CSV table of C-alpha atoms in Angstrom, one decimal:
chain,number,residue,atom,x,y,z
A,1,MET,CA,7.5,-4.3,30.4
A,2,PHE,CA,8.6,-6.9,27.9
A,3,GLU,CA,5.0,-8.0,27.1
A,4,ILE,CA,3.8,-4.4,26.6
A,5,THR,CA,6.8,-3.6,24.3
A,6,LEU,CA,6.3,-6.8,22.3
A,7,ILE,CA,2.6,-5.9,21.8
A,8,LEU,CA,3.3,-2.3,20.8
A,9,VAL,CA,6.1,-3.2,18.4
A,10,GLY,CA,3.9,-6.1,17.0
A,11,LEU,CA,1.0,-3.8,16.5
A,12,LEU,CA,3.2,-1.2,14.7
A,13,ALA,CA,4.8,-4.0,12.5
A,14,GLY,CA,1.4,-5.4,11.6
A,15,SER,CA,-0.1,-1.9,10.9
A,16,LEU,CA,2.9,-0.9,8.7
A,17,LEU,CA,2.7,-4.2,6.9
A,18,THR,CA,-1.1,-3.8,6.3
A,19,GLU,CA,-0.6,-0.2,5.0
A,20,GLY,CA,2.2,-1.3,2.7
A,21,MET,CA,0.4,-4.3,1.3
A,22,VAL,CA,-3.1,-2.9,1.1
A,23,LEU,CA,-3.2,0.9,1.0
A,24,VAL,CA,0.0,1.7,-0.8
A,25,PRO,CA,-0.8,-0.5,-3.9
A,26,PHE,CA,-4.3,1.0,-4.0
A,27,TRP,CA,-3.0,4.6,-3.8
A,28,ARG,CA,-0.4,3.9,-6.5
A,29,GLY,CA,-3.2,2.8,-8.9
A,30,LEU,CA,-5.2,6.0,-8.5
A,31,PRO,CA,-5.1,9.0,-10.8
A,32,ALA,CA,-3.7,12.0,-9.0
A,33,ALA,CA,-7.0,13.8,-8.5
A,34,LYS,CA,-8.6,10.8,-6.8
A,35,PHE,CA,-5.5,10.1,-4.8
A,36,TYR,CA,-5.5,13.7,-3.5
A,37,ASP,CA,-9.2,13.4,-2.8
A,38,LEU,CA,-8.6,10.4,-0.6
A,39,HIS,CA,-5.4,11.7,0.9
A,40,GLY,CA,-7.1,14.8,2.1
A,41,SER,CA,-9.3,12.9,4.6
A,42,GLY,CA,-7.2,9.7,5.0
A,43,GLY,CA,-3.8,11.2,5.5
A,44,PRO,CA,-4.7,13.0,8.8
A,45,ARG,CA,-6.4,9.9,10.0
A,46,LEU,CA,-3.4,7.7,9.3
A,47,PHE,CA,-1.2,10.2,11.1
A,48,ARG,CA,-3.5,10.2,14.1
A,49,TYR,CA,-3.2,6.5,14.2
A,50,PHE,CA,0.5,6.0,13.5
A,51,ALA,CA,2.0,8.9,15.4
A,52,PRO,CA,1.0,7.7,18.9
A,53,LEU,CA,1.5,4.0,18.1
A,54,THR,CA,5.0,4.7,16.7
A,55,THR,CA,5.9,7.0,19.6
A,56,LEU,CA,4.7,4.4,22.2
A,57,ALA,CA,6.5,1.5,20.4
A,58,VAL,CA,9.7,3.4,20.2
A,59,MET,CA,9.5,4.7,23.8
A,60,ALA,CA,8.6,1.2,25.1
A,61,SER,CA,11.5,-0.4,23.2
A,62,MET,CA,14.0,2.2,24.6
A,63,ALA,CA,12.6,1.8,28.1
A,64,LEU,CA,12.9,-1.9,27.9
A,65,ALA,CA,16.5,-1.7,26.6
A,66,ILE,CA,17.4,0.6,29.5
A,67,LEU,CA,15.6,-1.5,32.1
A,68,ASP,CA,16.7,-5.0,31.1
A,69,GLY,CA,19.9,-4.2,29.2
A,70,ARG,CA,19.7,-7.3,27.0
A,71,PRO,CA,21.4,-7.1,23.6
A,72,ALA,CA,18.1,-8.1,21.9
A,73,SER,CA,16.3,-5.2,23.6
A,74,TRP,CA,19.0,-2.7,22.5
A,75,THR,CA,18.9,-4.0,19.0
A,76,ALA,CA,15.1,-3.7,18.9
A,77,ALA,CA,15.2,-0.2,20.3
A,78,LEU,CA,17.8,0.8,17.6
A,79,LEU,CA,15.7,-0.7,14.8
A,80,CYS,CA,12.5,1.1,16.1
A,81,GLY,CA,14.5,4.3,16.4
A,82,LEU,CA,15.7,4.0,12.8
A,83,ALA,CA,12.1,3.4,11.7
A,84,LEU,CA,11.1,6.6,13.5
A,85,ALA,CA,14.0,8.5,12.1
A,86,SER,CA,12.7,7.7,8.6
A,87,PHE,CA,9.7,9.9,9.3
A,88,PHE,CA,12.0,12.9,9.9
A,89,VAL,CA,14.4,12.1,7.1
A,90,PHE,CA,11.8,11.4,4.4
A,91,PHE,CA,8.1,11.0,5.3
A,92,ARG,CA,7.4,14.3,7.0
A,93,THR,CA,8.5,16.4,3.9
A,94,ILE,CA,6.8,14.1,1.3
A,95,ASN,CA,3.6,13.8,3.3
A,96,ASN,CA,3.4,17.6,3.7
A,97,ARG,CA,3.9,18.0,0.0
A,98,LEU,CA,1.2,15.4,-0.7
A,99,SER,CA,-1.2,17.3,1.5
A,100,THR,CA,-0.7,20.4,-0.7
A,101,HIS,CA,-1.2,18.5,-4.0
A,102,ALA,CA,2.3,19.5,-5.0
A,103,TYR,CA,2.8,16.8,-7.7
A,104,ASN,CA,1.2,16.4,-11.1
A,105,ASP,CA,0.1,12.9,-12.3
A,106,GLN,CA,3.6,11.9,-13.6
A,107,GLU,CA,5.4,13.2,-10.5
A,108,LEU,CA,2.9,11.6,-8.2
A,109,ILE,CA,3.6,8.2,-9.8
A,110,ALA,CA,7.4,8.6,-9.0
A,111,VAL,CA,6.8,10.0,-5.6
A,112,LEU,CA,4.5,7.2,-4.5
A,113,ARG,CA,7.0,4.7,-5.8
A,114,GLN,CA,9.7,6.3,-3.7
A,115,TRP,CA,7.3,6.5,-0.7
A,116,SER,CA,6.5,2.8,-1.1
A,117,ILE,CA,10.2,1.9,-1.1
A,118,TRP,CA,10.9,3.9,2.1
A,119,HIS,CA,7.7,2.5,3.7
A,120,HIS,CA,8.8,-1.1,3.0
A,121,ALA,CA,12.2,-0.4,4.5
A,122,ARG,CA,10.8,1.0,7.7
A,123,THR,CA,8.3,-1.9,7.8
A,124,VAL,CA,11.2,-4.4,7.6
A,125,LEU,CA,13.0,-2.5,10.4
A,126,VAL,CA,10.0,-2.9,12.7
A,127,ILE,CA,9.3,-6.5,11.8
A,128,LEU,CA,13.0,-7.2,12.6
A,129,ALA,CA,12.6,-5.4,15.9
A,130,PHE,CA,9.6,-7.5,16.7
A,131,GLY,CA,11.5,-10.7,15.8
A,132,VAL,CA,14.5,-9.8,17.8
A,133,LEU,CA,12.4,-9.0,20.8
A,134,ALA,CA,10.4,-12.2,20.5
A,135,LEU,CA,13.4,-14.5,20.0
A,136,GLY,CA,15.8,-12.6,22.3
A,137,HIS,CA,13.7,-13.0,25.5
């Protein structure tokens, strides 16, 4: 169970890091019309990738915590759970508004900056979860 959890959390951490370091800066440099064009097709694809991966990583980390009871496992499960919670607290609403082209050029700049900050925070949470798992076992 540990190996599967480590792989899933590692894949999620790497995916979030890649999105944050490659896609987010690219999106932030686009004019609103071009961003919305790309978001229309890319947004649903990203969701179809991240939703199951996030769910599996969180479920695996929680199952590992319950099964082995180690503090490192509980810490990793908590960190992954907080990363998941960020979707419900922030990303779900913003992503839905982005899909409806709700922001003009100036608003989009501010929203993508805020989105980037939240994204980096959740990425740090998952990287920490990965590190805690790897070092705690």
